[in-house]
XYZ file of N, CA and C in Angstrom:
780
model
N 95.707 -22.145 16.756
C 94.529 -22.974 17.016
C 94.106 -22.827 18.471
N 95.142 -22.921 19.344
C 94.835 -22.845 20.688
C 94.362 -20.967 20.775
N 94.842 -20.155 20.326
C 94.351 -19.312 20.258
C 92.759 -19.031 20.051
N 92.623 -19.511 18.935
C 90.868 -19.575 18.581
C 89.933 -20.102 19.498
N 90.736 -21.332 20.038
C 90.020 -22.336 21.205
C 89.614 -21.198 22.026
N 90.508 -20.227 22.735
C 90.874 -19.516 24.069
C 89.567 -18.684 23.924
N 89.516 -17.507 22.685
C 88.663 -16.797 22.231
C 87.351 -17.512 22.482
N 86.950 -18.833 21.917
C 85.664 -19.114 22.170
C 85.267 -19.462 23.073
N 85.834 -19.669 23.883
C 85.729 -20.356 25.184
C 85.103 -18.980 26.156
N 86.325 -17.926 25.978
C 85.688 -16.558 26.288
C 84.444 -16.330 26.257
N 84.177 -15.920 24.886
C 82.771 -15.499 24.481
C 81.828 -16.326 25.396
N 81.554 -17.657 25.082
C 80.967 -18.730 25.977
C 80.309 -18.250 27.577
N 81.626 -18.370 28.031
C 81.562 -17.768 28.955
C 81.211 -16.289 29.560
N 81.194 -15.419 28.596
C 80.327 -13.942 28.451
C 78.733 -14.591 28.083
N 78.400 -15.343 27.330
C 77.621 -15.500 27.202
C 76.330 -16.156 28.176
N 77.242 -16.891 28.884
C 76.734 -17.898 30.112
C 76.331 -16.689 31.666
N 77.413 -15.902 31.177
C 77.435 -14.510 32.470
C 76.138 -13.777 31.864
N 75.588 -13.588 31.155
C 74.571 -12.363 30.621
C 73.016 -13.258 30.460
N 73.133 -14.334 30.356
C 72.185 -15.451 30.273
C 71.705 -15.496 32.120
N 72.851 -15.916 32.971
C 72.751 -16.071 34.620
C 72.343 -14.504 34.766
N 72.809 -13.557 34.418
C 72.238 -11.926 34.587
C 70.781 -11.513 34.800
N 70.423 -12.348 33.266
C 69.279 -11.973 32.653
C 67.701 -13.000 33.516
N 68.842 -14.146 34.244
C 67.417 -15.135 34.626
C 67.471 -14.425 36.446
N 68.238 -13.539 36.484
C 67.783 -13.107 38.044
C 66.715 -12.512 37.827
N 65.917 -12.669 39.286
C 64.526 -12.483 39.298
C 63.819 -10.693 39.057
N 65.186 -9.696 39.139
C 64.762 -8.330 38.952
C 65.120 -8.241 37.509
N 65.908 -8.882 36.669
C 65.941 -8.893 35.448
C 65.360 -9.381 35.026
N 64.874 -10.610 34.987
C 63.993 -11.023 34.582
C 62.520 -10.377 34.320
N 61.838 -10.161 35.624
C 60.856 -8.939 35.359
C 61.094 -7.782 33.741
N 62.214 -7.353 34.583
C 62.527 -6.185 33.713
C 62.255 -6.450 31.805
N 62.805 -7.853 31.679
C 62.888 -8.445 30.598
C 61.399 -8.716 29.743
N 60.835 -9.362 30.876
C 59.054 -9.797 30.602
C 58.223 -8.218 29.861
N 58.740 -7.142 31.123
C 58.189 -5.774 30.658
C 58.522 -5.483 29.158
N 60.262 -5.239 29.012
C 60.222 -4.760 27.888
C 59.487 -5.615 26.632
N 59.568 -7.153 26.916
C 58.693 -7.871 25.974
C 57.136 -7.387 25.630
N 57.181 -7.295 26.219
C 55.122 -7.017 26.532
C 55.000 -5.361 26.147
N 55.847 -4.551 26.267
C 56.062 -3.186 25.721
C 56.169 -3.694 24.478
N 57.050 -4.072 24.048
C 57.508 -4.282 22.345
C 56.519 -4.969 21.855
N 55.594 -6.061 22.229
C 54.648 -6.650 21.540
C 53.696 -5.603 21.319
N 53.447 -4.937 22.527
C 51.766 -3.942 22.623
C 52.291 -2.714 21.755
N 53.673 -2.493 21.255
C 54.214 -1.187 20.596
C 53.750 -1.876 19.026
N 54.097 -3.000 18.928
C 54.101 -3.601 17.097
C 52.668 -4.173 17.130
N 51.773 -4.293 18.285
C 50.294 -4.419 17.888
C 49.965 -3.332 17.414
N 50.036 -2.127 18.312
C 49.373 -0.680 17.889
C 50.224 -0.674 16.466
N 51.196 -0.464 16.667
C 51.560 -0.137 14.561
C 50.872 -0.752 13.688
N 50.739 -1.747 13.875
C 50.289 -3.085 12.680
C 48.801 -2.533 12.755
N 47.917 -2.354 13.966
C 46.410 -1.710 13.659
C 46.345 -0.611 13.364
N 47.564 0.435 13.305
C 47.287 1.548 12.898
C 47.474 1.373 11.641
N 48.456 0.548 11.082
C 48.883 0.295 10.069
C 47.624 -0.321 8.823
N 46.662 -1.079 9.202
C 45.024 -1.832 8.755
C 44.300 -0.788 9.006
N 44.641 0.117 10.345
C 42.939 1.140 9.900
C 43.702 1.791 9.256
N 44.764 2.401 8.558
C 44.831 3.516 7.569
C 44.560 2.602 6.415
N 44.708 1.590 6.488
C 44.792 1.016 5.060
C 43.527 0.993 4.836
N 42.300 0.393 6.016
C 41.238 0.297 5.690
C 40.298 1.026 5.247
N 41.136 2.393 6.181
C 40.068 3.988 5.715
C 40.638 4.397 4.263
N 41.803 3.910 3.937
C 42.066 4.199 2.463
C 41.448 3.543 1.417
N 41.349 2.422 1.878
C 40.219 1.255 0.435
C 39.114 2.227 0.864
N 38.345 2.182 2.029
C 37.257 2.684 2.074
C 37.034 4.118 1.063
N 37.590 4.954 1.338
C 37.955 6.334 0.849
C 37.787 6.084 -0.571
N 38.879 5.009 -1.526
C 38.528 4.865 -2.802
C 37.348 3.840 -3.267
N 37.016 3.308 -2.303
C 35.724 2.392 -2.873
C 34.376 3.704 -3.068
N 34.539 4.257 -1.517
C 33.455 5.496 -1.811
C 33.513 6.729 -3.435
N 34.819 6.841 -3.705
C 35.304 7.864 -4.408
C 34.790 6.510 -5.886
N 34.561 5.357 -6.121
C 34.297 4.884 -7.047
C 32.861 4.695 -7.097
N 32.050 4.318 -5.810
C 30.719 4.042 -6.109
C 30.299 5.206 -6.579
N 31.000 6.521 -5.830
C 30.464 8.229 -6.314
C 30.408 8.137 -7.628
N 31.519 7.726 -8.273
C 31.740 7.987 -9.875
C 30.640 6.770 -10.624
N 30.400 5.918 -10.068
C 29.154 4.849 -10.652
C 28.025 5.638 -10.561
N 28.072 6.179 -9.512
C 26.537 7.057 -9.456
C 26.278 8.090 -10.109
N 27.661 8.672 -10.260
C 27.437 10.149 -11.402
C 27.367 9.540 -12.874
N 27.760 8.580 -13.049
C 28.502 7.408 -14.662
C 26.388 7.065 -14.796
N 26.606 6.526 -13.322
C 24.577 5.876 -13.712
C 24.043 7.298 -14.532
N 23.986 8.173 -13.484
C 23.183 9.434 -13.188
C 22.873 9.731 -14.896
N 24.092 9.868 -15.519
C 24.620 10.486 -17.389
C 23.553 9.424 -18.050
N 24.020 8.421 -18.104
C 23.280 7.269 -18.710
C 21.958 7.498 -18.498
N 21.243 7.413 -17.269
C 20.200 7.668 -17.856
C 19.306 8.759 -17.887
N 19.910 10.213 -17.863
C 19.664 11.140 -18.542
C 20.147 10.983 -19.772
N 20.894 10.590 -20.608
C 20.938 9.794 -22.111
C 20.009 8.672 -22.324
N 19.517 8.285 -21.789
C 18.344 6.778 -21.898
C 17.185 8.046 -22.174
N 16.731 8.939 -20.887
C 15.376 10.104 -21.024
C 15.609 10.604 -22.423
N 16.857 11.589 -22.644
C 17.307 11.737 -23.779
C 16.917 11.265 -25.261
N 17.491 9.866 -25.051
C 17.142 8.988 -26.254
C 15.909 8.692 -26.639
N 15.001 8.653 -25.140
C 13.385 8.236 -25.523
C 12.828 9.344 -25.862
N 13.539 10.111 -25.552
C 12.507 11.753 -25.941
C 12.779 11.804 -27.418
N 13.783 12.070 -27.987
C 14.296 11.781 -29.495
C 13.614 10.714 -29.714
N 13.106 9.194 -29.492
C 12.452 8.133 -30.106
C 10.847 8.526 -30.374
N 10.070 9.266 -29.285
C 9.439 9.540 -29.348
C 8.870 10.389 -30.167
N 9.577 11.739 -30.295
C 9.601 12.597 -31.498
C 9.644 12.060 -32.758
N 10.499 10.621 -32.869
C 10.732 10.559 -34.361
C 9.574 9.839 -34.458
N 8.770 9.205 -33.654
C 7.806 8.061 -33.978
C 6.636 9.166 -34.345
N 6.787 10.481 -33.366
C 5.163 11.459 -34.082
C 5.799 11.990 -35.590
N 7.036 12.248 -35.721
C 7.053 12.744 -36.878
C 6.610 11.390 -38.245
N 7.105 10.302 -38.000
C 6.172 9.261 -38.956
C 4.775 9.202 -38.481
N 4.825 8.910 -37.601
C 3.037 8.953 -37.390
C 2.256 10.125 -38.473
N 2.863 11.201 -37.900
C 2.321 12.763 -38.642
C 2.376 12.315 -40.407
N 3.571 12.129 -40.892
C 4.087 11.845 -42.036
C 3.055 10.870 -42.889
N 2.621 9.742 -42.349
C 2.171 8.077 -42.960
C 0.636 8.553 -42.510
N 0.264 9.980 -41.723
C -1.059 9.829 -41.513
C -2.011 9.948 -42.677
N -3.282 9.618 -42.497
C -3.989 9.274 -43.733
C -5.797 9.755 -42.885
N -6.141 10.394 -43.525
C -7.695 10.877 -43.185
C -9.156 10.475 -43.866
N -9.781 10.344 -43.887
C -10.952 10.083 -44.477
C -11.471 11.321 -45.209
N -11.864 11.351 -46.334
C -12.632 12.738 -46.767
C -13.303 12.525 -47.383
N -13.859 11.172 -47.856
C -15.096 11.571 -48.779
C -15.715 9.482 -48.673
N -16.705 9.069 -49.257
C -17.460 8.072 -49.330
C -18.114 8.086 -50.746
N -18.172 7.278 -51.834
C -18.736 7.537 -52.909
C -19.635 5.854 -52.689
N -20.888 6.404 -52.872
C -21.299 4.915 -52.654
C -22.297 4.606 -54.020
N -22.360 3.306 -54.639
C -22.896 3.051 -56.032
C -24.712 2.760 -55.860
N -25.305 3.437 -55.836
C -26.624 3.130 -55.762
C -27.852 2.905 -56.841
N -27.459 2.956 -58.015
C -28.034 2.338 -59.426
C -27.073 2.452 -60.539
N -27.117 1.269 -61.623
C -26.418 1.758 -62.833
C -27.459 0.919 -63.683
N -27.413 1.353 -64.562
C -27.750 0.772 -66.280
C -27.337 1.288 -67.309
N -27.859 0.844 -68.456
C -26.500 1.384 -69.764
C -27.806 2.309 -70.465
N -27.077 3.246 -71.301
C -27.885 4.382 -71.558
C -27.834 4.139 -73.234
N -28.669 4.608 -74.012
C -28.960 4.173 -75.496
C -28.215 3.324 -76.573
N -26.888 4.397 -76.049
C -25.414 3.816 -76.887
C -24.444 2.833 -76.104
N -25.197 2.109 -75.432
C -24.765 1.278 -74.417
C -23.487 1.369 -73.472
N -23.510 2.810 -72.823
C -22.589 3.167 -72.107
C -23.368 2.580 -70.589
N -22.411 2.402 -69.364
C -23.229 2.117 -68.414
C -22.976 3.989 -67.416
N -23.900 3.876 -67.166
C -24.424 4.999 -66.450
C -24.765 4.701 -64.955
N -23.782 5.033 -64.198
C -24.369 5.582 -63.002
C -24.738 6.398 -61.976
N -25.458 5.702 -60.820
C -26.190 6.804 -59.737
C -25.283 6.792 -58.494
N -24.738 7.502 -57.922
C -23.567 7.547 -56.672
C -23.860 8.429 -55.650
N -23.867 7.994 -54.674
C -23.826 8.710 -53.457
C -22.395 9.195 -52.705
N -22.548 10.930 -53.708
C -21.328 11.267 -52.810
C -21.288 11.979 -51.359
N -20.336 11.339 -50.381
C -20.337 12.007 -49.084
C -19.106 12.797 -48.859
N -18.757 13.961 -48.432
C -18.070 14.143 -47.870
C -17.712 13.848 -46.678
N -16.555 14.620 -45.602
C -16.304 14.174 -44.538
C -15.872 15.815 -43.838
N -15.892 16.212 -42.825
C -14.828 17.532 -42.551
C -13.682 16.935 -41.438
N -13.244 17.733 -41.264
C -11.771 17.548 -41.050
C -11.705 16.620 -39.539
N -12.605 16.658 -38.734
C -13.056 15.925 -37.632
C -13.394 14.524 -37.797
N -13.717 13.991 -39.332
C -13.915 12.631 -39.751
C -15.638 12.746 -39.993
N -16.420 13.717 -39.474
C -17.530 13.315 -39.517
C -18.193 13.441 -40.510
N -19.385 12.624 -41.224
C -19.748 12.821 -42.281
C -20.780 13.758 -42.516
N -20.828 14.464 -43.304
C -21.812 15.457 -44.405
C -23.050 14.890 -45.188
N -23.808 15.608 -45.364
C -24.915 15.228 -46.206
C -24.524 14.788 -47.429
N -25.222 13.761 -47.754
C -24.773 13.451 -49.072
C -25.460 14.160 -50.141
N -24.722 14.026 -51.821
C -25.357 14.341 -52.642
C -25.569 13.032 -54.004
N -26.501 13.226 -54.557
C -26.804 11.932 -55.952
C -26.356 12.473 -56.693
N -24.699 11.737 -57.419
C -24.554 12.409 -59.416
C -24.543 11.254 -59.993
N -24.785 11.151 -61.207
C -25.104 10.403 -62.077
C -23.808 10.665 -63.243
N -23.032 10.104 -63.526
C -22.275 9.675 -65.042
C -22.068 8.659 -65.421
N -21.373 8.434 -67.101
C -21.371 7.752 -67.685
C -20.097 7.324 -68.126
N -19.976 6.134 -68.041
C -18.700 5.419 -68.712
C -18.360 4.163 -67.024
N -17.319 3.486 -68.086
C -16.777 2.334 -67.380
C -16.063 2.748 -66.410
N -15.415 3.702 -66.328
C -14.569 4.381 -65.440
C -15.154 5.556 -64.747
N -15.037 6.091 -63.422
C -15.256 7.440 -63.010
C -14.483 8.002 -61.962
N -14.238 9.553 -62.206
C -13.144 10.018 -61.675
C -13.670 10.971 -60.803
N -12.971 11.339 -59.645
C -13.126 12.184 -58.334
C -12.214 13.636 -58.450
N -12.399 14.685 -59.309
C -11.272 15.656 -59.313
C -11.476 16.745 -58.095
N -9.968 17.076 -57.859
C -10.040 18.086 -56.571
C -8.767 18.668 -56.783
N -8.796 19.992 -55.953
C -7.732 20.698 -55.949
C -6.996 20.028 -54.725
N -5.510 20.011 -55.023
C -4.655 19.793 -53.875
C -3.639 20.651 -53.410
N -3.519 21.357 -52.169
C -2.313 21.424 -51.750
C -1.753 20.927 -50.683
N -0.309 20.499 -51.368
C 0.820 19.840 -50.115
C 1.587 20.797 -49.834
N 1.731 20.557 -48.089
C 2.954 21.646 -47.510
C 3.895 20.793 -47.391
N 5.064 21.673 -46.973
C 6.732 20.889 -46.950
C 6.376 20.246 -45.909
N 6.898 19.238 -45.806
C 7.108 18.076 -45.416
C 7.717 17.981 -43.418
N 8.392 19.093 -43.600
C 8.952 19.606 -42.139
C 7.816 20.440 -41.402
N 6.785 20.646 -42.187
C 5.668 21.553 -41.464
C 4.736 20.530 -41.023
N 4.685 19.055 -41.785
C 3.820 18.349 -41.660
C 4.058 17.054 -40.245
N 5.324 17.197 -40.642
C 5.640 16.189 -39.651
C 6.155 16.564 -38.173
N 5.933 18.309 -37.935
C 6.129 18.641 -36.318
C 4.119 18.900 -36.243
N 3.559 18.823 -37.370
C 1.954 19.117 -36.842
C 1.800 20.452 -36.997
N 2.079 21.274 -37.467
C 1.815 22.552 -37.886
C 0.173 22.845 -37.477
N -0.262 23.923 -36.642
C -1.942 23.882 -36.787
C -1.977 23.852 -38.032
N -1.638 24.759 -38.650
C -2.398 25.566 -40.180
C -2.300 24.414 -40.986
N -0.447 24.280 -41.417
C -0.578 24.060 -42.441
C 0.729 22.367 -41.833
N -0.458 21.687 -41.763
C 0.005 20.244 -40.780
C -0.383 19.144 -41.285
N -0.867 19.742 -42.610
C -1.770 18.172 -43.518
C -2.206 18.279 -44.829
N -2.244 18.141 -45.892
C -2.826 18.511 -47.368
C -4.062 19.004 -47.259
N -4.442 19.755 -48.240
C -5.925 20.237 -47.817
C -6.309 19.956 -49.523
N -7.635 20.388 -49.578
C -8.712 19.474 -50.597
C -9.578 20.142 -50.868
N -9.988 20.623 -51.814
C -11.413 20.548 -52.420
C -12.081 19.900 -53.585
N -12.926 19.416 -53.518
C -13.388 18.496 -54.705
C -14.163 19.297 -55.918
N -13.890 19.163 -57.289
C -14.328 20.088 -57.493
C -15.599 19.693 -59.153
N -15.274 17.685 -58.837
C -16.648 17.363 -60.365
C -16.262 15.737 -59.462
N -17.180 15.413 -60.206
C -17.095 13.784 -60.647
C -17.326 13.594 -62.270
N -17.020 12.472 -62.902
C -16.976 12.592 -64.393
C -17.094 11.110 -65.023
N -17.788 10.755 -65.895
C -17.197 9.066 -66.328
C -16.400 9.303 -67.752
N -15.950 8.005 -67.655
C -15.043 8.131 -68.893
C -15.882 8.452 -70.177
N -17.016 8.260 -70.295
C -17.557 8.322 -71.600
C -18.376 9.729 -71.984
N -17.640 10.787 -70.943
C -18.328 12.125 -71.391
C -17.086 13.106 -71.221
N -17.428 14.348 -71.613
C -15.778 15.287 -71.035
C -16.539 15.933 -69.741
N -14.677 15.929 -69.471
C -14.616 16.159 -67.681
C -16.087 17.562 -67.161
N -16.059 18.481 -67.974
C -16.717 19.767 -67.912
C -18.067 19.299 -67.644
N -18.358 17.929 -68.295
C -19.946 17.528 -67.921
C -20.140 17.327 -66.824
N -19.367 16.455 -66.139
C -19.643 15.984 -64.620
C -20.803 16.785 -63.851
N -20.886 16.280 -63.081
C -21.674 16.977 -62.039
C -20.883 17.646 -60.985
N -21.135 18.656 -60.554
C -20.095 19.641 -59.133
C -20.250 18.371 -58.022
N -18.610 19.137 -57.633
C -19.058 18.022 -55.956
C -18.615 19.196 -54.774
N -17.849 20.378 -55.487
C -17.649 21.196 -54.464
C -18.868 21.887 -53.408
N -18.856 22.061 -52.247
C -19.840 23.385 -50.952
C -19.978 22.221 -50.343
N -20.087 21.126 -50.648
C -20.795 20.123 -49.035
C -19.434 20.407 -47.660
N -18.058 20.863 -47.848
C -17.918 21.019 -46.592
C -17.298 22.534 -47.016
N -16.895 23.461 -45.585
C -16.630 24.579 -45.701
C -15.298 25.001 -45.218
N -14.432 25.282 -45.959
C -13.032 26.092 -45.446
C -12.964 26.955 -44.719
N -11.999 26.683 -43.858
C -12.024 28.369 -42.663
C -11.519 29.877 -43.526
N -11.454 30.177 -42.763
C -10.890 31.536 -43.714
C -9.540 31.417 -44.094
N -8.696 30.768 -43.003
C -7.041 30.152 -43.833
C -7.276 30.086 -44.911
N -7.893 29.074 -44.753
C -7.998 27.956 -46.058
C -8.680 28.257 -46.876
N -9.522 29.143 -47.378
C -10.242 30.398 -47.761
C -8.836 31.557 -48.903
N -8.390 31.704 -47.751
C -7.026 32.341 -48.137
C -6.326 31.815 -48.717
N -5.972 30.537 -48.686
C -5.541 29.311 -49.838
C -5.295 29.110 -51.176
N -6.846 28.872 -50.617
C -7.601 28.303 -52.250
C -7.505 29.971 -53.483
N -7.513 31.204 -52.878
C -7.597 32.548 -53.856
C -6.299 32.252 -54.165
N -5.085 31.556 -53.324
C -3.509 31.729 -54.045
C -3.481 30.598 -54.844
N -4.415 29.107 -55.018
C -4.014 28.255 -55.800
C -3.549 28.267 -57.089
N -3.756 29.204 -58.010
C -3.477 28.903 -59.231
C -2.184 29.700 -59.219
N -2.037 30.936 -58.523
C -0.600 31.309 -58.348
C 0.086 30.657 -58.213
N 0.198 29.524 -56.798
C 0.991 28.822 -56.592
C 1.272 28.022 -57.489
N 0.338 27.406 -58.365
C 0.543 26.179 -59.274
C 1.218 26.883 -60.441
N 1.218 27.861 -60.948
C 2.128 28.794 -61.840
C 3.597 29.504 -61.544
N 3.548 29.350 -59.975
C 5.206 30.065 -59.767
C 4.883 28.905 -58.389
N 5.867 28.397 -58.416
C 6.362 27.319 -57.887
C 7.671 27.645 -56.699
N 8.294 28.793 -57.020
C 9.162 29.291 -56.097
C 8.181 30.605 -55.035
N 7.591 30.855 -55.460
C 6.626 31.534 -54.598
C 5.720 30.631 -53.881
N 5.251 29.440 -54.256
C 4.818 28.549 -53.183
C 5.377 27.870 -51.940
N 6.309 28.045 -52.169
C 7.999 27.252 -51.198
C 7.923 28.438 -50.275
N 8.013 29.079 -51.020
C 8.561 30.562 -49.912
C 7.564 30.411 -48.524
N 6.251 30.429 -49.009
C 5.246 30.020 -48.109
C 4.544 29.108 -47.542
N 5.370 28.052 -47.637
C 5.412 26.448 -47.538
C 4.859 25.184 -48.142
N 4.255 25.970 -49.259
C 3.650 24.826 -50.165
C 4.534 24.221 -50.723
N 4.188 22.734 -51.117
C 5.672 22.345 -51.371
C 4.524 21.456 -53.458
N 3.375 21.523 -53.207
C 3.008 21.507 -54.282
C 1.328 21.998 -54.341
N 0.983 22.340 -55.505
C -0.912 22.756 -55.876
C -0.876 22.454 -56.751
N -1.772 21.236 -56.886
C -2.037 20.633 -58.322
C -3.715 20.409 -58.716
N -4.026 19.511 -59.707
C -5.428 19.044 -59.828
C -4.746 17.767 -59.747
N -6.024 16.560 -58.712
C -5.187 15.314 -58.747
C -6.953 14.537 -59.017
N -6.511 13.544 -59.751
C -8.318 13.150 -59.796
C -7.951 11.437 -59.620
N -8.694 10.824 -58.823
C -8.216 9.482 -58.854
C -9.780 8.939 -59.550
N -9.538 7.629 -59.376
C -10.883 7.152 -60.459
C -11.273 5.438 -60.157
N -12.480 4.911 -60.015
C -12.930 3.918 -60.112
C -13.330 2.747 -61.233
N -13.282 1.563 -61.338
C -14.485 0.834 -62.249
C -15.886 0.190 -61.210
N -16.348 1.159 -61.297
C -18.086 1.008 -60.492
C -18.378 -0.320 -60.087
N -18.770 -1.355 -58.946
C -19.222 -2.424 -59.006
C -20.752 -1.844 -58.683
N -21.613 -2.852 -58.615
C -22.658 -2.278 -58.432
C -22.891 -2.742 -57.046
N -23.894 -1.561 -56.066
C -23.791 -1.767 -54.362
C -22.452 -1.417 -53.825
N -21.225 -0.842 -54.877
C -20.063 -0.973 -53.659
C -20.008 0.134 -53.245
N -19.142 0.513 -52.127
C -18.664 1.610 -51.569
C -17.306 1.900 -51.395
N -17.162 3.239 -52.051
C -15.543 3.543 -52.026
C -15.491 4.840 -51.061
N -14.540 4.455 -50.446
C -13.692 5.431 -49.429
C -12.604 6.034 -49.949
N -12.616 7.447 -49.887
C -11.875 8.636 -50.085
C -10.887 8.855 -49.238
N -9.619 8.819 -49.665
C -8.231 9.380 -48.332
C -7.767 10.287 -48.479
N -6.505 11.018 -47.812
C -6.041 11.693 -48.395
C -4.563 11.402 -47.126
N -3.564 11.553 -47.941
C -2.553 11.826 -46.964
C -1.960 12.475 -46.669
N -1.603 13.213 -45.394
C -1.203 14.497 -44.144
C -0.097 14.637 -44.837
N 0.925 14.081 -45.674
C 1.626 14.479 -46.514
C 1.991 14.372 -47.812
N 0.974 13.703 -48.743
C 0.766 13.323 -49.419
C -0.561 13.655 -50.652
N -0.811 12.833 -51.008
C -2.635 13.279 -51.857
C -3.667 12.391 -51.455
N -4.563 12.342 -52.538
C -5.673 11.793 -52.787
C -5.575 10.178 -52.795
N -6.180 9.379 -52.584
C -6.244 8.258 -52.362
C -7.761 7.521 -52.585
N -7.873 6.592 -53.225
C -9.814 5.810 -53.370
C -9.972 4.358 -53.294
N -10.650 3.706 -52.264
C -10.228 2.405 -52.166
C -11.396 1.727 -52.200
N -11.626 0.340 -52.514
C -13.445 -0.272 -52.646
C -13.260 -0.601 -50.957
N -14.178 -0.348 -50.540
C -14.410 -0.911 -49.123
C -14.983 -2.122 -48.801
N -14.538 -3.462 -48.599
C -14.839 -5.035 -48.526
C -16.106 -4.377 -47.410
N -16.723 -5.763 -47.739
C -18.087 -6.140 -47.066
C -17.797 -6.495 -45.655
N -18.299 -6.062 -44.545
C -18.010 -5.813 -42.895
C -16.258 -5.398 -42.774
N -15.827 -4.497 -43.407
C -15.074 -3.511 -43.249
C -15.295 -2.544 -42.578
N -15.065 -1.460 -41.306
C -15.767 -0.039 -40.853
C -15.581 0.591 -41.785
C-alpha cells in the first residue's frame, strides 16, 4: 500500500515539474505557437475537406441536371414525334370521312299523268370536282320514287387516306335519272354536264373490266366499280343534294329550308 502511495506521489510530482516547465514564459510561447499551428493545420483540412465535398455535390448535381436536360431533350422530341403521328392520323380520317358535293336535283313541277302516276319536272345540277356548279338540265319522270344512277369507282382505302392526286377519292359519272313507274332505260341521260380528265377518261374505258375481274382491279387500286343508284320520294319545291364519299359512294339528302 505504502508502495502505491510512493508511486503516486511520484507521478504527481512529475506532473507538477512539466506543468511549472510548461508555464515558463519561453514555453509557454512555444506552447501558444504550436496551438495556433494545430488549429490553422485542422482549419485548412476541414475546408479542404467541404470544398472537395462541395465540388463533388456540385460535379453530381451538374452531371444530373445534364441528364434532365438530355431526359427533357427525348421527351420532347417524342411529344414533336407524337404530334406529328396525331396529326397524320387526324388527315388520314379527315381524308377517309371526307364527303363532296356532286350534284343538286331540284323539284320544279309535278302532276299525275292519265293513269294517275305523279310525274315530275327536276332540275338536275351537277358540280365538278372544285364544288362549283354546272349548268343545269330539266328531266321529267314518273313514279313515286326516283332514282339517280351512276357509275362508281372506289380506290383502296390506303390511297385515299394519304390523298393520292389521282386516285385520292371515288370518282362518278351519272349516267339516267328514272321514276319508279317506268323502266330504268326510259329515264332521261344525265351524263356530259361535267368532263373527266384524261385519267379519268382512262378509267371509265377499264370500268366494266374492272367490275368483271375484280383481282385485276386491286392490282391497280380499285378496290370496287359498280352501278350505285340512290333514290328519292319527290316533295314538291324541294331540293336534294348529291354526295359522294372520298372513300366511299353515292349519297342524296333533302336539303331543309335556310340550309347552305
Amino acid at each position: 500500500m505504502s508502495r502505491c502511495l510512493e508511486r503516486l506521489r511520484a507521478a504527481l510530482n512529475a506532473l507538477g515539474l512539466l506543468v511549472r516547465d510548461l508555464l515558463r514564459p519561453t514555453n509557454l510561447l512555444a506552447v501558444v505557437v504550436l496551438l495556433a499551428l494545430a488549429y490553422m493545420g485542422v482549419t485548412y483540412l476541414m475546408a479542404r475537406y467541404r470544398s472537395a465535398r462541395v465540388a463533388r455535390e456540385r460535379a453530381e448535381l451538374e452531371a444530373a441536371v445534364a441528364d434532365l436536360a438530355a431526359k427533357n431533350a427525348a421527351l420532347r422530341a417524342d411529344v414533336r414525334r407524337l404530334e406529328a403521328q396525331c396529326e397524320e392520323l387526324r388527315g388520314f380520317v379527315r381524308r377517309l370521312s371526307a364527303e363532296s358535293r356532286v350534284a343538286e336535283a331540284r323539284v320544279v313541277a309535278h302532276r299525275a299523268d292519265p293513269q294517275g302516276e305523279p310525274t315530275w319536272t327536276i332540275e338536275f345540277a351537277e358540280h365538278d370536282p372544285d364544288g362549283n356548279r354546272l349548268p343545269a338540265r330539266t328531266i321529267v319522270v314518273r313514279g313515286k320514287e326516283v332514282y339517280f344512277d351512276a357509275l362508281i369507282i372506289k380506290f383502296d382505302r390506303d390511297l385515299v387516306k394519304v390523298g393520292d392526286p389521282l386516285r385520292g377519292r371515288t370518282l362518278h359519272v351519272f349516267r339516267r335519272a328514272f321514276g319508279s313507274a317506268q323502266e330504268p332505260r326510259e329515264g332521261p341521260l344525265l351524263a356530259g354536264a361535267a368532263t373527266p380528265s384524261a385519267f379519268e377518261q382512262g378509267l371509265w374505258l377499264r370500268f366494266w373490266h374492272w367490275a368483271d375481274h375484280p383481282r385485276a382491279a386491286e392490282a391497280e387500286g380499285v378496290r370496287v366499280a359498280q352501278v350505285e343508284a340512290v333514290a328519292i320520294r319527290p316533295l314538291p319545291d324541294a331540293l336534294y343534294r348529291l354526295t359522294i364519299e372520298h372513300a366511299g359512294g353515292l349519297n342524296v339528302k333533302l336539303v331543309e329550308p335556310g340550309e347552305p
